[in-house]
Amino acid sequence: MEKVSDERIELAVKNFYRGYNCSQAICTAWADAYGLSEEQMAKISSCFGGGIGRMRKTCGAACGMFILLGLEEGNTNAGDKDAKAANYKTVQELANKFAERNGGSIECAELLKLGGVQTTTDYQPDERTAQYFAKRPCPRIIEESARIWNEYLQNKENNRKNNI
């Protein structure tokens, strides 16, 4: 499958319905594009579901995009401030795009309309039932996050082609 692909967007949503958390759903859809197995990518992104460990902080789907960005062009030189700044700039651009398309927030509690309640002691995931999926905006948010990532990759590819 191509790295830039609507199929990957669909796969991300399917992965959520299979039981992956929001971050895993995004990341595993691109695992092979970064030379990782689905299992490896699921492990890397496993802690970021439920707004990071079900604390309802930064949305797992947004975190999944940031993990992919790190794999795509993350900084590996501890002393390279320019590379770090460029990475942070892109993270903020992706986060802003995510918020624009998802009601103005990247916070899980706000996206789930929990009134800002932060769940810090309830670490048990909800059962994945028809009722669970019916009340959750997560599939739509995952789809939008995957779409943003796909667009980012497409724009990067187009810019590379135009500069050749």
CSV table of N, CA and C in Angstrom, one decimal:
chain,number,residue,atom,x,y,z
A,1,MET,N,0.9,-1.2,0.0
A,1,MET,CA,0.0,0.0,0.0
A,1,MET,C,0.9,1.2,0.0
A,2,GLU,N,0.5,2.2,-0.8
A,2,GLU,CA,1.3,3.5,-0.8
A,2,GLU,C,1.2,4.2,0.5
A,3,LYS,N,2.3,5.0,0.8
A,3,LYS,CA,2.3,5.7,2.1
A,3,LYS,C,1.2,6.7,2.1
A,4,VAL,N,1.0,7.4,1.0
A,4,VAL,CA,-0.1,8.4,0.9
A,4,VAL,C,-1.3,7.6,0.3
A,5,SER,N,-2.3,7.4,1.1
A,5,SER,CA,-3.4,6.6,0.6
A,5,SER,C,-4.7,6.7,1.4
A,6,ASP,N,-5.8,6.9,0.7
A,6,ASP,CA,-7.1,6.9,1.4
A,6,ASP,C,-7.4,5.6,2.1
A,7,GLU,N,-6.8,4.5,1.6
A,7,GLU,CA,-6.9,3.2,2.2
A,7,GLU,C,-6.4,3.2,3.6
A,8,ARG,N,-5.3,4.0,3.9
A,8,ARG,CA,-4.7,4.0,5.2
A,8,ARG,C,-5.7,4.8,6.2
A,9,ILE,N,-6.4,5.7,5.7
A,9,ILE,CA,-7.4,6.4,6.5
A,9,ILE,C,-8.5,5.4,6.9
A,10,GLU,N,-9.0,4.7,6.0
A,10,GLU,CA,-10.0,3.7,6.2
A,10,GLU,C,-9.5,2.6,7.2
A,11,LEU,N,-8.2,2.2,7.0
A,11,LEU,CA,-7.6,1.2,7.9
A,11,LEU,C,-7.5,1.7,9.3
A,12,ALA,N,-7.2,3.0,9.5
A,12,ALA,CA,-7.1,3.6,10.9
A,12,ALA,C,-8.4,3.4,11.6
A,13,VAL,N,-9.5,3.8,10.9
A,13,VAL,CA,-10.8,3.6,11.5
A,13,VAL,C,-11.1,2.2,11.8
A,14,LYS,N,-10.9,1.3,10.9
A,14,LYS,CA,-11.1,-0.1,11.1
A,14,LYS,C,-10.3,-0.6,12.3
A,15,ASN,N,-9.1,-0.2,12.4
A,15,ASN,CA,-8.2,-0.6,13.6
A,15,ASN,C,-8.8,-0.2,14.9
A,16,PHE,N,-9.5,1.0,15.0
A,16,PHE,CA,-10.2,1.3,16.2
A,16,PHE,C,-11.3,0.4,16.5
A,17,TYR,N,-12.1,0.1,15.5
A,17,TYR,CA,-13.2,-0.9,15.6
A,17,TYR,C,-12.7,-2.3,16.0
A,18,ARG,N,-11.5,-2.6,15.6
A,18,ARG,CA,-10.9,-3.9,16.0
A,18,ARG,C,-10.5,-3.9,17.5
A,19,GLY,N,-10.4,-2.8,18.1
A,19,GLY,CA,-10.0,-2.7,19.5
A,19,GLY,C,-8.8,-1.9,19.9
A,20,TYR,N,-8.1,-1.4,18.9
A,20,TYR,CA,-6.9,-0.6,19.2
A,20,TYR,C,-7.4,0.7,19.8
A,21,ASN,N,-6.6,1.3,20.6
A,21,ASN,CA,-6.9,2.7,21.1
A,21,ASN,C,-6.7,3.7,20.0
A,22,CYS,N,-7.0,4.9,20.2
A,22,CYS,CA,-7.0,5.9,19.1
A,22,CYS,C,-5.6,6.1,18.6
A,23,SER,N,-4.6,6.1,19.4
A,23,SER,CA,-3.2,6.3,18.9
A,23,SER,C,-2.8,5.1,18.1
A,24,GLN,N,-3.0,3.9,18.7
A,24,GLN,CA,-2.7,2.7,18.0
A,24,GLN,C,-3.4,2.6,16.6
A,25,ALA,N,-4.6,3.0,16.6
A,25,ALA,CA,-5.4,2.9,15.3
A,25,ALA,C,-4.7,3.7,14.2
A,26,ILE,N,-4.3,4.9,14.6
A,26,ILE,CA,-3.5,5.8,13.6
A,26,ILE,C,-2.2,5.2,13.2
A,27,CYS,N,-1.4,4.9,14.2
A,27,CYS,CA,0.0,4.4,14.0
A,27,CYS,C,0.0,3.1,13.3
A,28,THR,N,-0.8,2.1,13.6
A,28,THR,CA,-0.7,0.8,13.0
A,28,THR,C,-1.1,0.9,11.5
A,29,ALA,N,-1.9,1.9,11.1
A,29,ALA,CA,-2.3,2.1,9.7
A,29,ALA,C,-1.1,2.4,8.9
A,30,TRP,N,0.0,3.0,9.4
A,30,TRP,CA,1.2,3.3,8.7
A,30,TRP,C,2.4,2.5,9.1
A,31,ALA,N,2.2,1.5,9.9
A,31,ALA,CA,3.4,0.7,10.4
A,31,ALA,C,4.3,0.3,9.3
A,32,ASP,N,3.8,-0.4,8.3
A,32,ASP,CA,4.6,-0.9,7.2
A,32,ASP,C,5.4,0.2,6.5
A,33,ALA,N,4.8,1.4,6.4
A,33,ALA,CA,5.4,2.5,5.7
A,33,ALA,C,6.7,3.0,6.4
A,34,TYR,N,6.8,2.6,7.7
A,34,TYR,CA,8.0,3.0,8.4
A,34,TYR,C,8.9,1.8,8.8
A,35,GLY,N,8.6,0.7,8.1
A,35,GLY,CA,9.4,-0.5,8.3
A,35,GLY,C,9.2,-1.2,9.7
A,36,LEU,N,8.0,-1.0,10.2
A,36,LEU,CA,7.7,-1.6,11.5
A,36,LEU,C,6.5,-2.6,11.3
A,37,SER,N,6.5,-3.6,12.1
A,37,SER,CA,5.3,-4.5,12.1
A,37,SER,C,4.2,-3.9,12.8
A,38,GLU,N,3.0,-4.4,12.6
A,38,GLU,CA,1.8,-3.9,13.3
A,38,GLU,C,2.0,-4.0,14.8
A,39,GLU,N,2.6,-5.1,15.2
A,39,GLU,CA,2.8,-5.4,16.7
A,39,GLU,C,3.8,-4.3,17.2
A,40,GLN,N,4.9,-4.1,16.5
A,40,GLN,CA,5.8,-3.1,17.0
A,40,GLN,C,5.2,-1.7,17.1
A,41,MET,N,4.4,-1.3,16.1
A,41,MET,CA,3.8,0.0,16.2
A,41,MET,C,2.7,0.1,17.2
A,42,ALA,N,2.0,-1.0,17.4
A,42,ALA,CA,1.0,-1.1,18.5
A,42,ALA,C,1.6,-0.9,19.8
A,43,LYS,N,2.8,-1.5,20.1
A,43,LYS,CA,3.5,-1.3,21.3
A,43,LYS,C,4.0,0.1,21.5
A,44,ILE,N,4.6,0.7,20.5
A,44,ILE,CA,5.1,2.1,20.5
A,44,ILE,C,4.0,3.1,20.9
A,45,SER,N,2.8,2.9,20.4
A,45,SER,CA,1.7,3.8,20.6
A,45,SER,C,0.7,3.4,21.7
A,46,SER,N,0.9,2.3,22.3
A,46,SER,CA,-0.1,1.8,23.3
A,46,SER,C,-0.4,2.6,24.5
A,47,CYS,N,0.6,3.4,24.9
A,47,CYS,CA,0.4,4.2,26.1
A,47,CYS,C,-0.4,5.5,25.9
A,48,PHE,N,-0.7,5.9,24.6
A,48,PHE,CA,-1.2,7.2,24.3
A,48,PHE,C,-2.7,7.2,24.1
A,49,GLY,N,-3.4,6.0,24.3
A,49,GLY,CA,-4.8,6.0,24.1
A,49,GLY,C,-5.5,6.6,25.3
A,50,GLY,N,-6.8,7.0,25.1
A,50,GLY,CA,-7.6,7.6,26.2
A,50,GLY,C,-7.1,8.9,26.6
A,51,GLY,N,-6.4,9.6,25.8
A,51,GLY,CA,-5.8,10.9,26.1
A,51,GLY,C,-4.6,10.7,27.0
A,52,ILE,N,-3.7,9.7,26.6
A,52,ILE,CA,-2.5,9.3,27.3
A,52,ILE,C,-2.9,8.5,28.6
A,53,GLY,N,-2.9,7.2,28.5
A,53,GLY,CA,-3.1,6.4,29.6
A,53,GLY,C,-4.5,6.6,30.3
A,54,ARG,N,-5.5,6.9,29.4
A,54,ARG,CA,-6.9,7.1,29.9
A,54,ARG,C,-7.0,8.3,30.9
A,55,MET,N,-6.0,9.2,30.8
A,55,MET,CA,-6.1,10.4,31.7
A,55,MET,C,-6.9,11.5,31.1
A,56,ARG,N,-7.3,11.3,29.8
A,56,ARG,CA,-8.1,12.3,29.1
A,56,ARG,C,-7.4,13.6,28.8
A,57,LYS,N,-6.1,13.5,28.6
A,57,LYS,CA,-5.2,14.6,28.3
A,57,LYS,C,-5.2,14.8,26.7
A,58,THR,N,-4.1,14.9,26.1
A,58,THR,CA,-4.0,15.0,24.7
A,58,THR,C,-4.5,13.8,24.0
A,59,CYS,N,-5.4,14.0,23.0
A,59,CYS,CA,-6.1,13.0,22.3
A,59,CYS,C,-5.1,12.0,21.7
A,60,GLY,N,-5.4,10.7,21.8
A,60,GLY,CA,-4.5,9.6,21.3
A,60,GLY,C,-4.4,9.7,19.8
A,61,ALA,N,-5.4,10.1,19.1
A,61,ALA,CA,-5.3,10.2,17.6
A,61,ALA,C,-4.3,11.3,17.2
A,62,ALA,N,-4.3,12.4,18.0
A,62,ALA,CA,-3.3,13.5,17.8
A,62,ALA,C,-2.0,13.0,18.1
A,63,CYS,N,-1.8,12.3,19.2
A,63,CYS,CA,-0.5,11.7,19.6
A,63,CYS,C,0.0,10.7,18.6
A,64,GLY,N,-0.9,10.0,18.0
A,64,GLY,CA,-0.5,9.1,16.9
A,64,GLY,C,0.1,9.8,15.7
A,65,MET,N,-0.5,11.0,15.4
A,65,MET,CA,0.1,11.8,14.3
A,65,MET,C,1.5,12.2,14.7
A,66,PHE,N,1.7,12.6,16.0
A,66,PHE,CA,3.0,13.1,16.4
A,66,PHE,C,4.0,12.0,16.4
A,67,ILE,N,3.6,10.8,16.8
A,67,ILE,CA,4.5,9.6,16.7
A,67,ILE,C,4.9,9.4,15.3
A,68,LEU,N,4.0,9.4,14.4
A,68,LEU,CA,4.3,9.3,12.9
A,68,LEU,C,5.2,10.4,12.4
A,69,LEU,N,5.0,11.6,12.9
A,69,LEU,CA,5.9,12.7,12.5
A,69,LEU,C,7.3,12.4,13.0
A,70,GLY,N,7.4,11.9,14.2
A,70,GLY,CA,8.8,11.6,14.7
A,70,GLY,C,9.4,10.6,13.8
A,71,LEU,N,8.7,9.6,13.4
A,71,LEU,CA,9.3,8.6,12.5
A,71,LEU,C,9.6,9.1,11.1
A,72,GLU,N,8.7,10.1,10.7
A,72,GLU,CA,8.9,10.7,9.3
A,72,GLU,C,10.1,11.6,9.3
A,73,GLU,N,10.3,12.4,10.3
A,73,GLU,CA,11.3,13.4,10.2
A,73,GLU,C,11.8,13.9,11.6
A,74,GLY,N,11.7,13.1,12.5
A,74,GLY,CA,12.1,13.5,13.9
A,74,GLY,C,13.6,13.8,14.0
A,75,ASN,N,13.9,14.6,15.0
A,75,ASN,CA,15.3,15.0,15.3
A,75,ASN,C,16.0,13.9,16.1
A,76,THR,N,17.2,13.6,15.6
A,76,THR,CA,18.0,12.6,16.3
A,76,THR,C,19.3,13.2,16.9
A,77,ASN,N,19.6,14.4,16.7
A,77,ASN,CA,20.8,15.1,17.2
A,77,ASN,C,20.4,15.9,18.3
A,78,ALA,N,20.8,15.5,19.5
A,78,ALA,CA,20.4,16.2,20.8
A,78,ALA,C,20.8,17.7,20.8
A,79,GLY,N,21.9,18.1,20.1
A,79,GLY,CA,22.3,19.4,20.1
A,79,GLY,C,21.8,20.3,19.0
A,80,ASP,N,21.0,19.8,18.1
A,80,ASP,CA,20.5,20.5,16.9
A,80,ASP,C,19.2,21.3,17.2
A,81,LYS,N,19.4,22.5,17.7
A,81,LYS,CA,18.3,23.3,18.1
A,81,LYS,C,17.4,23.6,16.9
A,82,ASP,N,18.0,23.8,15.8
A,82,ASP,CA,17.2,24.2,14.6
A,82,ASP,C,16.3,23.0,14.2
A,83,ALA,N,16.8,21.8,14.2
A,83,ALA,CA,16.0,20.6,13.9
A,83,ALA,C,14.9,20.4,14.9
A,84,LYS,N,15.2,20.7,16.2
A,84,LYS,CA,14.2,20.5,17.3
A,84,LYS,C,13.1,21.6,17.1
A,85,ALA,N,13.5,22.8,16.7
A,85,ALA,CA,12.5,23.9,16.5
A,85,ALA,C,11.6,23.6,15.3
A,86,ALA,N,12.2,23.1,14.2
A,86,ALA,CA,11.5,22.7,13.0
A,86,ALA,C,10.4,21.6,13.4
A,87,ASN,N,10.9,20.6,14.2
A,87,ASN,CA,10.0,19.6,14.6
A,87,ASN,C,8.8,20.1,15.4
A,88,TYR,N,9.1,20.9,16.4
A,88,TYR,CA,8.1,21.5,17.2
A,88,TYR,C,7.1,22.4,16.4
A,89,LYS,N,7.6,23.1,15.4
A,89,LYS,CA,6.8,23.9,14.5
A,89,LYS,C,5.8,23.0,13.8
A,90,THR,N,6.3,21.9,13.3
A,90,THR,CA,5.4,21.0,12.5
A,90,THR,C,4.4,20.4,13.5
A,91,VAL,N,4.8,20.0,14.7
A,91,VAL,CA,3.8,19.4,15.7
A,91,VAL,C,2.7,20.4,15.9
A,92,GLN,N,3.1,21.7,16.1
A,92,GLN,CA,2.1,22.7,16.4
A,92,GLN,C,1.2,23.0,15.2
A,93,GLU,N,1.7,22.9,14.0
A,93,GLU,CA,0.9,23.1,12.8
A,93,GLU,C,-0.1,21.9,12.7
A,94,LEU,N,0.3,20.7,13.0
A,94,LEU,CA,-0.6,19.6,12.9
A,94,LEU,C,-1.6,19.6,14.0
A,95,ALA,N,-1.2,20.0,15.2
A,95,ALA,CA,-2.1,20.2,16.4
A,95,ALA,C,-3.1,21.2,16.1
A,96,ASN,N,-2.7,22.3,15.5
A,96,ASN,CA,-3.7,23.4,15.2
A,96,ASN,C,-4.7,22.9,14.1
A,97,LYS,N,-4.2,22.2,13.1
A,97,LYS,CA,-5.1,21.7,12.1
A,97,LYS,C,-6.1,20.7,12.7
A,98,PHE,N,-5.6,19.8,13.6
A,98,PHE,CA,-6.4,18.9,14.3
A,98,PHE,C,-7.5,19.6,15.1
A,99,ALA,N,-7.1,20.6,15.8
A,99,ALA,CA,-8.1,21.4,16.7
A,99,ALA,C,-9.1,22.0,15.8
A,100,GLU,N,-8.7,22.6,14.7
A,100,GLU,CA,-9.6,23.3,13.8
A,100,GLU,C,-10.7,22.4,13.3
A,101,ARG,N,-10.3,21.1,13.0
A,101,ARG,CA,-11.3,20.2,12.4
A,101,ARG,C,-12.0,19.4,13.5
A,102,ASN,N,-11.7,19.6,14.7
A,102,ASN,CA,-12.3,18.8,15.8
A,102,ASN,C,-12.8,19.6,16.9
A,103,GLY,N,-13.5,20.7,16.6
A,103,GLY,CA,-14.2,21.5,17.6
A,103,GLY,C,-13.3,22.4,18.5
A,104,GLY,N,-12.1,22.7,18.0
A,104,GLY,CA,-11.2,23.6,18.7
A,104,GLY,C,-10.3,23.0,19.8
A,105,SER,N,-10.2,21.7,19.9
A,105,SER,CA,-9.4,21.2,20.9
A,105,SER,C,-8.6,20.0,20.5
A,106,ILE,N,-7.5,19.7,21.2
A,106,ILE,CA,-6.8,18.4,21.0
A,106,ILE,C,-6.9,17.6,22.3
A,107,GLU,N,-7.7,18.0,23.3
A,107,GLU,CA,-7.8,17.4,24.6
A,107,GLU,C,-8.9,16.3,24.5
A,108,CYS,N,-8.6,15.1,24.9
A,108,CYS,CA,-9.5,14.0,24.9
A,108,CYS,C,-10.8,14.4,25.7
A,109,ALA,N,-10.7,14.9,26.9
A,109,ALA,CA,-11.8,15.2,27.8
A,109,ALA,C,-12.8,16.2,27.1
A,110,GLU,N,-12.2,17.2,26.4
A,110,GLU,CA,-13.0,18.1,25.7
A,110,GLU,C,-13.7,17.5,24.5
A,111,LEU,N,-12.9,16.7,23.8
A,111,LEU,CA,-13.5,16.0,22.6
A,111,LEU,C,-14.6,15.1,22.9
A,112,LEU,N,-14.5,14.4,24.1
A,112,LEU,CA,-15.5,13.5,24.6
A,112,LEU,C,-16.6,14.2,25.3
A,113,LYS,N,-16.5,15.6,25.5
A,113,LYS,CA,-17.5,16.4,26.1
A,113,LYS,C,-17.7,15.9,27.6
A,114,LEU,N,-16.6,15.7,28.3
A,114,LEU,CA,-16.6,15.3,29.7
A,114,LEU,C,-16.6,16.4,30.6
A,115,GLY,N,-16.7,17.6,30.1
A,115,GLY,CA,-16.8,18.8,31.0
A,115,GLY,C,-15.4,19.1,31.6
A,116,GLY,N,-14.4,18.7,31.0
A,116,GLY,CA,-13.0,18.9,31.5
A,116,GLY,C,-12.6,18.0,32.6
A,117,VAL,N,-13.5,17.0,32.9
A,117,VAL,CA,-13.1,16.0,33.9
A,117,VAL,C,-11.9,15.2,33.5
A,118,GLN,N,-10.9,15.1,34.4
A,118,GLN,CA,-9.7,14.3,34.1
A,118,GLN,C,-9.8,13.0,34.9
A,119,THR,N,-9.9,11.9,34.2
A,119,THR,CA,-9.9,10.6,34.8
A,119,THR,C,-8.5,10.2,35.1
A,120,THR,N,-8.0,10.2,36.3
A,120,THR,CA,-6.6,9.8,36.6
A,120,THR,C,-6.5,8.5,37.4
A,121,THR,N,-7.6,8.0,37.9
A,121,THR,CA,-7.6,6.8,38.7
A,121,THR,C,-8.3,5.6,38.0
A,122,ASP,N,-9.2,5.9,37.1
A,122,ASP,CA,-9.9,4.9,36.4
A,122,ASP,C,-9.2,4.5,35.2
A,123,TYR,N,-8.4,3.5,35.3
A,123,TYR,CA,-7.5,3.0,34.2
A,123,TYR,C,-8.1,1.9,33.4
A,124,GLN,N,-9.3,1.4,33.7
A,124,GLN,CA,-9.9,0.3,33.0
A,124,GLN,C,-10.6,0.8,31.7
A,125,PRO,N,-10.2,0.3,30.6
A,125,PRO,CA,-10.8,0.7,29.3
A,125,PRO,C,-12.3,0.2,29.3
A,126,ASP,N,-13.1,1.0,28.6
A,126,ASP,CA,-14.5,0.7,28.4
A,126,ASP,C,-14.6,-0.5,27.5
A,127,GLU,N,-15.7,-1.3,27.7
A,127,GLU,CA,-16.0,-2.4,26.8
A,127,GLU,C,-16.3,-1.8,25.5
A,128,ARG,N,-15.9,-2.5,24.4
A,128,ARG,CA,-16.2,-2.0,23.1
A,128,ARG,C,-17.5,-2.7,22.6
A,129,THR,N,-18.6,-2.0,22.9
A,129,THR,CA,-19.9,-2.5,22.5
A,129,THR,C,-20.5,-1.6,21.5
A,130,ALA,N,-21.7,-1.9,21.0
A,130,ALA,CA,-22.4,-1.1,20.0
A,130,ALA,C,-22.7,0.3,20.7
A,131,GLN,N,-23.1,0.3,22.0
A,131,GLN,CA,-23.4,1.5,22.7
A,131,GLN,C,-22.1,2.4,22.8
A,132,TYR,N,-21.0,1.7,23.1
A,132,TYR,CA,-19.7,2.5,23.2
A,132,TYR,C,-19.4,3.2,21.9
A,133,PHE,N,-19.5,2.5,20.8
A,133,PHE,CA,-19.2,3.1,19.5
A,133,PHE,C,-20.2,4.1,19.1
A,134,ALA,N,-21.5,4.0,19.5
A,134,ALA,CA,-22.5,4.9,19.1
A,134,ALA,C,-22.3,6.3,19.8
A,135,LYS,N,-21.8,6.3,21.0
A,135,LYS,CA,-21.7,7.5,21.8
A,135,LYS,C,-20.3,8.2,21.6
A,136,ARG,N,-19.4,7.5,21.0
A,136,ARG,CA,-18.0,8.0,20.9
A,136,ARG,C,-17.8,8.8,19.6
A,137,PRO,N,-17.1,10.0,19.7
A,137,PRO,CA,-16.7,10.7,18.4
A,137,PRO,C,-15.4,10.1,17.9
A,138,CYS,N,-14.8,9.2,18.6
A,138,CYS,CA,-13.5,8.7,18.3
A,138,CYS,C,-13.3,8.2,16.8
A,139,PRO,N,-14.2,7.4,16.3
A,139,PRO,CA,-14.0,7.0,14.9
A,139,PRO,C,-13.9,8.2,13.9
A,140,ARG,N,-14.7,9.2,14.1
A,140,ARG,CA,-14.7,10.4,13.2
A,140,ARG,C,-13.4,11.2,13.5
A,141,ILE,N,-12.9,11.3,14.7
A,141,ILE,CA,-11.7,12.0,15.1
A,141,ILE,C,-10.5,11.2,14.5
A,142,ILE,N,-10.5,9.9,14.6
A,142,ILE,CA,-9.4,9.1,14.1
A,142,ILE,C,-9.4,9.3,12.6
A,143,GLU,N,-10.5,9.3,11.9
A,143,GLU,CA,-10.6,9.5,10.5
A,143,GLU,C,-10.0,10.8,10.1
A,144,GLU,N,-10.3,11.9,10.8
A,144,GLU,CA,-9.9,13.2,10.6
A,144,GLU,C,-8.4,13.3,10.8
A,145,SER,N,-7.9,12.7,11.9
A,145,SER,CA,-6.5,12.7,12.2
A,145,SER,C,-5.7,12.0,11.1
A,146,ALA,N,-6.2,10.8,10.6
A,146,ALA,CA,-5.5,10.1,9.6
A,146,ALA,C,-5.5,10.9,8.3
A,147,ARG,N,-6.6,11.6,8.0
A,147,ARG,CA,-6.7,12.5,6.8
A,147,ARG,C,-5.7,13.6,6.9
A,148,ILE,N,-5.5,14.2,8.1
A,148,ILE,CA,-4.5,15.3,8.2
A,148,ILE,C,-3.1,14.8,8.0
A,149,TRP,N,-2.9,13.6,8.5
A,149,TRP,CA,-1.5,13.0,8.3
A,149,TRP,C,-1.3,12.7,6.8
A,150,ASN,N,-2.3,12.1,6.2
A,150,ASN,CA,-2.3,11.8,4.8
A,150,ASN,C,-2.0,13.1,3.9
A,151,GLU,N,-2.7,14.1,4.3
A,151,GLU,CA,-2.5,15.4,3.6
A,151,GLU,C,-1.1,16.0,3.8
A,152,TYR,N,-0.6,15.8,5.0
A,152,TYR,CA,0.7,16.3,5.3
A,152,TYR,C,1.7,15.5,4.4
A,153,LEU,N,1.6,14.2,4.4
A,153,LEU,CA,2.5,13.4,3.5
A,153,LEU,C,2.4,13.8,2.0
A,154,GLN,N,1.1,14.1,1.6
A,154,GLN,CA,0.9,14.4,0.2
A,154,GLN,C,1.6,15.8,-0.1
A,155,ASN,N,1.4,16.8,0.8
A,155,ASN,CA,2.0,18.1,0.6
A,155,ASN,C,3.5,18.0,0.6
A,156,LYS,N,4.1,17.2,1.5
A,156,LYS,CA,5.5,17.0,1.5
A,156,LYS,C,6.0,16.4,0.2
A,157,GLU,N,5.3,15.4,-0.3
A,157,GLU,CA,5.7,14.7,-1.5
A,157,GLU,C,5.6,15.7,-2.7
A,158,ASN,N,4.5,16.5,-2.7
A,158,ASN,CA,4.3,17.5,-3.8
A,158,ASN,C,5.4,18.6,-3.7
A,159,ASN,N,5.8,19.0,-2.5
A,159,ASN,CA,6.9,20.0,-2.4
A,159,ASN,C,8.2,19.4,-2.9
A,160,ARG,N,8.4,18.2,-2.6
A,160,ARG,CA,9.7,17.5,-3.0
A,160,ARG,C,9.7,17.4,-4.5
A,161,LYS,N,8.6,17.1,-5.1
A,161,LYS,CA,8.5,17.0,-6.6
A,161,LYS,C,8.7,18.3,-7.3
A,162,ASN,N,8.2,19.4,-6.7
A,162,ASN,CA,8.3,20.7,-7.2
A,162,ASN,C,9.7,21.3,-7.1
A,163,ASN,N,10.4,20.8,-6.1
A,163,ASN,CA,11.8,21.3,-5.9
A,163,ASN,C,12.9,20.5,-6.7
A,164,ILE,N,12.5,19.5,-7.4
A,164,ILE,CA,13.4,18.7,-8.2
A,164,ILE,C,13.8,19.4,-9.4
